[in-house]
Amino acid sequence: MERSILTAVSNARQPRLRGDYSGARTDHTVEQNWSAYTAAEHSLWRKLYDRQMRLVPQYACEEFLHTLDRLDVSGGIPRFEAISRKLRRATGWELVAVPGLIPDLGFFEHLANRRFPVTNWLRRPQEAEYVVEPDVFHDFFGHVPLLFDPVYADYMAAYGAGGLKAARLDSLKHLARLYWYTVEFGLIRTPEGLRGYGAGLLSSSGELLYAVDSAEPRRVKFDLERLLRTEYRIDRFQDTYFVIDGFEQLIADTAPDFTPVYERIRRMPPIAPDEATWDDVVVRR
Ligand code: PHE
Ligand code: FE
């Protein structure tokens, strides 16, 4: 089975990252260096873009589709600065270029201040299906369109602040699961049926379809405490997806202080990725 893409939160400690970190500033950012992209890279971007565009109209949430349409990044790797200008007007966010995964605290600090770190390099052609580290296609195509949605944009900033707090409370392991099961692999229930809003789904050729349509995985209604206890696998499609009813619900359910929740679940056993719990509310396709 095709593996799922890795993400920033869980793997920043991974040794031997691909990017060039030598020129990075103390906040881990670099120049995008747009003019250095080759024609072959722009062409690979178009190929990846076209492939996803055949899927997303049917499988992605409408907030994503709406923005993607207006962004018009079909022609090649976008210039982050141009996108940042539009994004600042829409939700106060901007993009910063990074050489790849960065340390947790630096990542949270950017999010809390409405800066989204986007990897500046593109995968190689032989990695069209699967790339071990997130690249510019995953980071941009998967994450950036939803930052134009005001409610989602607020959620991401709240997540950043929540990350800094979880670090102080020694609860990053638990909070990272929230990023994984919402920002990367979240599903949303809409009048048209289940749709993907997680970036790991939106930028994947195989898992988007699998998450929405396959009879195999478990789909359970979003439940904060259940989710924070659920382990995940980074080397294959997910066994369990958490389904929200909308971004307003996501904001509301994650607004309360997590401190007592972290306290409580610290003493509880984790839930395995494929485990069913007695009170799961299963969502049907
Ligand atoms: N409410 C969380 C806390 O008190 C912060 C948070 C908000 C975390 C949204 C993630 C997403 O820690
Ligand atoms: Fe990601």
Tab-separated table of N, CA and C in Angstrom, residues 81-174:
chain	number	residue	atom	x	y	z
A	81	GLU	N	5.841	35.070	-2.412
A	81	GLU	CA	5.564	36.477	-2.101
A	81	GLU	C	4.240	36.946	-2.684
A	82	ALA	N	3.977	36.512	-3.907
A	82	ALA	CA	2.736	36.931	-4.567
A	82	ALA	C	1.531	36.357	-3.830
A	83	ILE	N	1.656	35.120	-3.396
A	83	ILE	CA	0.550	34.486	-2.676
A	83	ILE	C	0.376	35.145	-1.302
A	84	SER	N	1.502	35.463	-0.652
A	84	SER	CA	1.441	36.102	0.668
A	84	SER	C	0.684	37.419	0.613
A	85	ARG	N	0.872	38.173	-0.475
A	85	ARG	CA	0.164	39.459	-0.585
A	85	ARG	C	-1.337	39.249	-0.538
A	86	LYS	N	-1.808	38.242	-1.251
A	86	LYS	CA	-3.255	37.963	-1.250
A	86	LYS	C	-3.708	37.414	0.098
A	87	LEU	N	-2.871	36.546	0.652
A	87	LEU	CA	-3.222	35.877	1.907
A	87	LEU	C	-3.309	36.867	3.067
A	88	ARG	N	-2.379	37.837	3.088
A	88	ARG	CA	-2.404	38.854	4.151
A	88	ARG	C	-3.725	39.606	4.134
A	89	ARG	N	-4.181	39.947	2.928
A	89	ARG	CA	-5.456	40.667	2.823
A	89	ARG	C	-6.612	39.795	3.276
A	90	ALA	N	-6.549	38.515	2.971
A	90	ALA	CA	-7.687	37.636	3.264
A	90	ALA	C	-7.785	37.283	4.752
A	91	THR	N	-6.696	36.819	5.344
A	91	THR	CA	-6.780	36.303	6.720
A	91	THR	C	-5.623	36.732	7.612
A	92	GLY	N	-4.712	37.568	7.098
A	92	GLY	CA	-3.588	38.010	7.922
A	92	GLY	C	-2.431	37.018	7.970
A	93	TRP	N	-2.526	35.920	7.208
A	93	TRP	CA	-1.430	34.958	7.154
A	93	TRP	C	-0.436	35.336	6.064
A	94	GLU	N	0.787	34.814	6.164
A	94	GLU	CA	1.743	34.888	5.059
A	94	GLU	C	2.543	33.600	4.995
A	95	LEU	N	3.210	33.403	3.873
A	95	LEU	CA	4.035	32.212	3.704
A	95	LEU	C	5.485	32.571	3.966
A	96	VAL	N	6.226	31.650	4.603
A	96	VAL	CA	7.678	31.796	4.709
A	96	VAL	C	8.298	30.528	4.140
A	97	ALA	N	9.426	30.684	3.461
A	97	ALA	CA	10.095	29.518	2.886
A	97	ALA	C	11.003	28.877	3.931
A	98	VAL	N	11.028	27.558	3.944
A	98	VAL	CA	11.933	26.802	4.829
A	98	VAL	C	12.599	25.694	3.996
A	99	PRO	N	13.754	25.183	4.493
A	99	PRO	CA	14.463	24.131	3.737
A	99	PRO	C	13.832	22.754	3.901
A	100	GLY	N	12.747	22.655	4.675
A	100	GLY	CA	12.108	21.367	4.933
A	100	GLY	C	11.561	21.388	6.351
A	101	LEU	N	11.517	20.227	6.990
A	101	LEU	CA	11.016	20.138	8.360
A	101	LEU	C	11.866	21.003	9.274
A	102	ILE	N	11.216	21.638	10.229
A	102	ILE	CA	11.935	22.475	11.201
A	102	ILE	C	11.530	22.019	12.606
A	103	PRO	N	12.271	22.423	13.632
A	103	PRO	CA	11.950	21.967	14.994
A	103	PRO	C	10.553	22.415	15.432
A	104	ASP	N	9.934	21.601	16.262
A	104	ASP	CA	8.569	21.844	16.724
A	104	ASP	C	8.334	23.286	17.199
A	105	LEU	N	9.180	23.745	18.105
A	105	LEU	CA	8.921	25.053	18.704
A	105	LEU	C	8.976	26.176	17.675
A	106	GLY	N	9.926	26.088	16.758
A	106	GLY	CA	10.018	27.085	15.692
A	106	GLY	C	8.784	27.047	14.801
A	107	PHE	N	8.329	25.847	14.539
A	107	PHE	CA	7.133	25.656	13.717
A	107	PHE	C	5.905	26.277	14.393
A	108	PHE	N	5.716	25.972	15.668
A	108	PHE	CA	4.570	26.534	16.405
A	108	PHE	C	4.636	28.056	16.470
A	109	GLU	N	5.851	28.558	16.682
A	109	GLU	CA	6.047	30.010	16.777
A	109	GLU	C	5.582	30.689	15.473
A	110	HIS	N	5.934	30.098	14.337
A	110	HIS	CA	5.465	30.654	13.060
A	110	HIS	C	3.940	30.605	12.967
A	111	LEU	N	3.364	29.468	13.263
A	111	LEU	CA	1.900	29.343	13.150
A	111	LEU	C	1.189	30.334	14.063
A	112	ALA	N	1.659	30.440	15.302
A	112	ALA	CA	1.005	31.334	16.262
A	112	ALA	C	1.024	32.772	15.744
A	113	ASN	N	2.022	33.094	14.917
A	113	ASN	CA	2.134	34.442	14.360
A	113	ASN	C	1.656	34.530	12.908
A	114	ARG	N	0.859	33.543	12.539
A	114	ARG	CA	0.240	33.518	11.202
A	114	ARG	C	1.255	33.521	10.064
A	115	ARG	N	2.320	32.773	10.252
A	115	ARG	CA	3.269	32.541	9.157
A	115	ARG	C	3.283	31.048	8.887
A	116	PHE	N	3.003	30.659	7.653
A	116	PHE	CA	3.009	29.231	7.360
A	116	PHE	C	4.306	28.850	6.652
A	117	PRO	N	5.100	27.951	7.258
A	117	PRO	CA	6.354	27.523	6.637
A	117	PRO	C	6.094	26.582	5.459
A	118	VAL	N	6.627	26.943	4.297
A	118	VAL	CA	6.468	26.109	3.098
A	118	VAL	C	7.855	25.680	2.618
A	119	THR	N	8.044	24.396	2.468
A	119	THR	CA	9.309	23.846	1.968
A	119	THR	C	9.585	24.393	0.571
A	120	ASN	N	10.838	24.755	0.299
A	120	ASN	CA	11.087	25.381	-1.005
A	120	ASN	C	11.488	24.408	-2.111
A	121	TRP	N	11.794	23.168	-1.795
A	121	TRP	CA	12.202	22.246	-2.876
A	121	TRP	C	11.062	21.328	-3.308
A	122	LEU	N	11.168	20.888	-4.567
A	122	LEU	CA	10.163	19.988	-5.141
A	122	LEU	C	10.740	18.575	-5.216
A	123	ARG	N	9.909	17.610	-4.986
A	123	ARG	CA	10.308	16.198	-5.099
A	123	ARG	C	10.918	15.903	-6.468
A	124	ARG	N	11.561	14.773	-6.588
A	124	ARG	CA	12.107	14.352	-7.881
A	124	ARG	C	11.036	13.610	-8.663
A	125	PRO	N	11.200	13.530	-9.986
A	125	PRO	CA	10.158	12.898	-10.821
A	125	PRO	C	9.807	11.477	-10.378
A	126	GLN	N	10.800	10.726	-9.921
A	126	GLN	CA	10.516	9.339	-9.508
A	126	GLN	C	9.771	9.282	-8.180
A	127	GLU	N	9.569	10.455	-7.545
A	127	GLU	CA	8.817	10.509	-6.291
A	127	GLU	C	7.415	11.084	-6.485
A	128	ALA	N	6.937	11.065	-7.712
A	128	ALA	CA	5.628	11.660	-7.998
A	128	ALA	C	4.545	11.062	-7.115
A	129	GLU	N	4.592	9.763	-6.864
A	129	GLU	CA	3.561	9.086	-6.072
A	129	GLU	C	3.752	9.280	-4.579
A	130	TYR	N	4.998	9.309	-4.169
A	130	TYR	CA	5.250	9.309	-2.735
A	130	TYR	C	6.596	9.934	-2.424
A	131	VAL	N	6.613	10.853	-1.476
A	131	VAL	CA	7.871	11.466	-1.066
A	131	VAL	C	7.937	11.406	0.454
A	132	VAL	N	9.125	11.058	0.967
A	132	VAL	CA	9.263	10.797	2.400
A	132	VAL	C	9.099	12.067	3.236
A	133	GLU	N	9.732	13.164	2.785
A	133	GLU	CA	9.589	14.426	3.501
A	133	GLU	C	8.600	15.306	2.724
A	134	PRO	N	7.873	16.160	3.436
A	134	PRO	CA	6.981	17.074	2.723
A	134	PRO	C	7.768	18.017	1.816
A	135	ASP	N	7.292	18.209	0.597
A	135	ASP	CA	7.956	19.116	-0.359
A	135	ASP	C	7.034	20.300	-0.643
A	136	VAL	N	7.433	21.141	-1.596
A	136	VAL	CA	6.642	22.339	-1.879
A	136	VAL	C	5.253	21.983	-2.414
A	137	PHE	N	5.145	20.858	-3.099
A	137	PHE	CA	3.810	20.507	-3.603
A	137	PHE	C	2.862	20.151	-2.451
A	138	HIS	N	3.327	19.295	-1.557
A	138	HIS	CA	2.485	18.972	-0.396
A	138	HIS	C	2.174	20.234	0.426
A	139	ASP	N	3.236	20.959	0.786
A	139	ASP	CA	3.048	22.109	1.676
A	139	ASP	C	2.149	23.168	1.048
A	140	PHE	N	2.362	23.424	-0.231
A	140	PHE	CA	1.583	24.491	-0.856
A	140	PHE	C	0.183	24.016	-1.258
A	141	PHE	N	0.138	23.031	-2.097
A	141	PHE	CA	-1.162	22.574	-2.605
A	141	PHE	C	-2.056	22.072	-1.460
A	142	GLY	N	-1.463	21.342	-0.527
A	142	GLY	CA	-2.249	20.753	0.552
A	142	GLY	C	-2.679	21.749	1.612
A	143	HIS	N	-1.760	22.641	1.992
A	143	HIS	CA	-2.030	23.478	3.173
A	143	HIS	C	-2.499	24.905	2.862
A	144	VAL	N	-1.966	25.491	1.794
A	144	VAL	CA	-2.147	26.937	1.628
A	144	VAL	C	-3.576	27.362	1.272
A	145	PRO	N	-4.277	26.665	0.373
A	145	PRO	CA	-5.623	27.149	0.011
A	145	PRO	C	-6.538	27.357	1.222
A	146	LEU	N	-6.523	26.460	2.183
A	146	LEU	CA	-7.443	26.597	3.318
A	146	LEU	C	-7.060	27.744	4.252
A	147	LEU	N	-5.808	28.225	4.151
A	147	LEU	CA	-5.432	29.375	4.985
A	147	LEU	C	-6.185	30.634	4.557
A	148	PHE	N	-6.838	30.589	3.407
A	148	PHE	CA	-7.677	31.707	2.957
A	148	PHE	C	-9.057	31.655	3.609
A	149	ASP	N	-9.395	30.557	4.240
A	149	ASP	CA	-10.678	30.463	4.917
A	149	ASP	C	-10.529	31.039	6.331
A	150	PRO	N	-11.316	32.055	6.677
A	150	PRO	CA	-11.116	32.756	7.951
A	150	PRO	C	-11.210	31.844	9.173
A	151	VAL	N	-12.111	30.910	9.166
A	151	VAL	CA	-12.285	30.050	10.338
A	151	VAL	C	-11.119	29.066	10.442
A	152	TYR	N	-10.776	28.447	9.340
A	152	TYR	CA	-9.642	27.533	9.331
A	152	TYR	C	-8.349	28.272	9.693
A	153	ALA	N	-8.210	29.485	9.177
A	153	ALA	CA	-7.019	30.298	9.464
A	153	ALA	C	-6.876	30.544	10.961
A	154	ASP	N	-7.998	30.795	11.630
A	154	ASP	CA	-7.969	30.991	13.084
A	154	ASP	C	-7.577	29.695	13.794
A	155	TYR	N	-8.073	28.587	13.290
A	155	TYR	CA	-7.742	27.296	13.901
A	155	TYR	C	-6.233	27.045	13.850
A	156	MET	N	-5.624	27.307	12.702
A	156	MET	CA	-4.189	27.054	12.555
A	156	MET	C	-3.351	27.938	13.483
A	157	ALA	N	-3.772	29.184	13.644
A	157	ALA	CA	-3.040	30.072	14.561
A	157	ALA	C	-3.222	29.592	16.001
A	158	ALA	N	-4.430	29.170	16.330
A	158	ALA	CA	-4.689	28.653	17.678
A	158	ALA	C	-3.870	27.390	17.917
A	159	TYR	N	-3.719	26.594	16.881
A	159	TYR	CA	-2.909	25.387	17.018
A	159	TYR	C	-1.455	25.744	17.360
A	160	GLY	N	-0.937	26.771	16.700
A	160	GLY	CA	0.441	27.192	16.982
A	160	GLY	C	0.622	27.591	18.433
A	161	ALA	N	-0.293	28.419	18.928
A	161	ALA	CA	-0.224	28.834	20.333
A	161	ALA	C	-0.406	27.614	21.240
A	162	GLY	N	-1.302	26.720	20.846
A	162	GLY	CA	-1.527	25.497	21.609
A	162	GLY	C	-0.294	24.610	21.636
A	163	GLY	N	0.495	24.660	20.575
A	163	GLY	CA	1.723	23.872	20.512
A	163	GLY	C	2.764	24.372	21.502
A	164	LEU	N	2.899	25.689	21.586
A	164	LEU	CA	3.857	26.266	22.535
A	164	LEU	C	3.459	25.893	23.961
A	165	LYS	N	2.156	25.912	24.197
A	165	LYS	CA	1.652	25.567	25.522
A	165	LYS	C	1.834	24.067	25.811
A	166	ALA	N	1.543	23.234	24.831
A	166	ALA	CA	1.698	21.789	25.023
A	166	ALA	C	3.158	21.435	25.307
A	167	ALA	N	4.070	22.185	24.698
A	167	ALA	CA	5.494	21.934	24.947
A	167	ALA	C	5.802	22.197	26.422
A	168	ARG	N	5.256	23.282	26.956
A	168	ARG	CA	5.478	23.600	28.373
A	168	ARG	C	4.887	22.522	29.280
A	169	LEU	N	3.777	21.934	28.842
A	169	LEU	CA	3.083	20.937	29.660
A	169	LEU	C	3.549	19.515	29.341
A	170	ASP	N	4.605	19.419	28.536
A	170	ASP	CA	5.145	18.118	28.160
A	170	ASP	C	4.079	17.219	27.516
A	171	SER	N	3.256	17.795	26.654
A	171	SER	CA	2.154	17.053	26.041
A	171	SER	C	2.169	17.102	24.519
A	172	LEU	N	3.362	17.315	23.957
A	172	LEU	CA	3.443	17.415	22.491
A	172	LEU	C	3.012	16.130	21.793
A	173	LYS	N	3.305	15.011	22.423
A	173	LYS	CA	2.924	13.739	21.808
A	173	LYS	C	1.415	13.708	21.575
A	174	HIS	N	0.668	14.187	22.547
A	174	HIS	CA	-0.788	14.191	22.401
A	174	HIS	C	-1.262	15.247	21.414
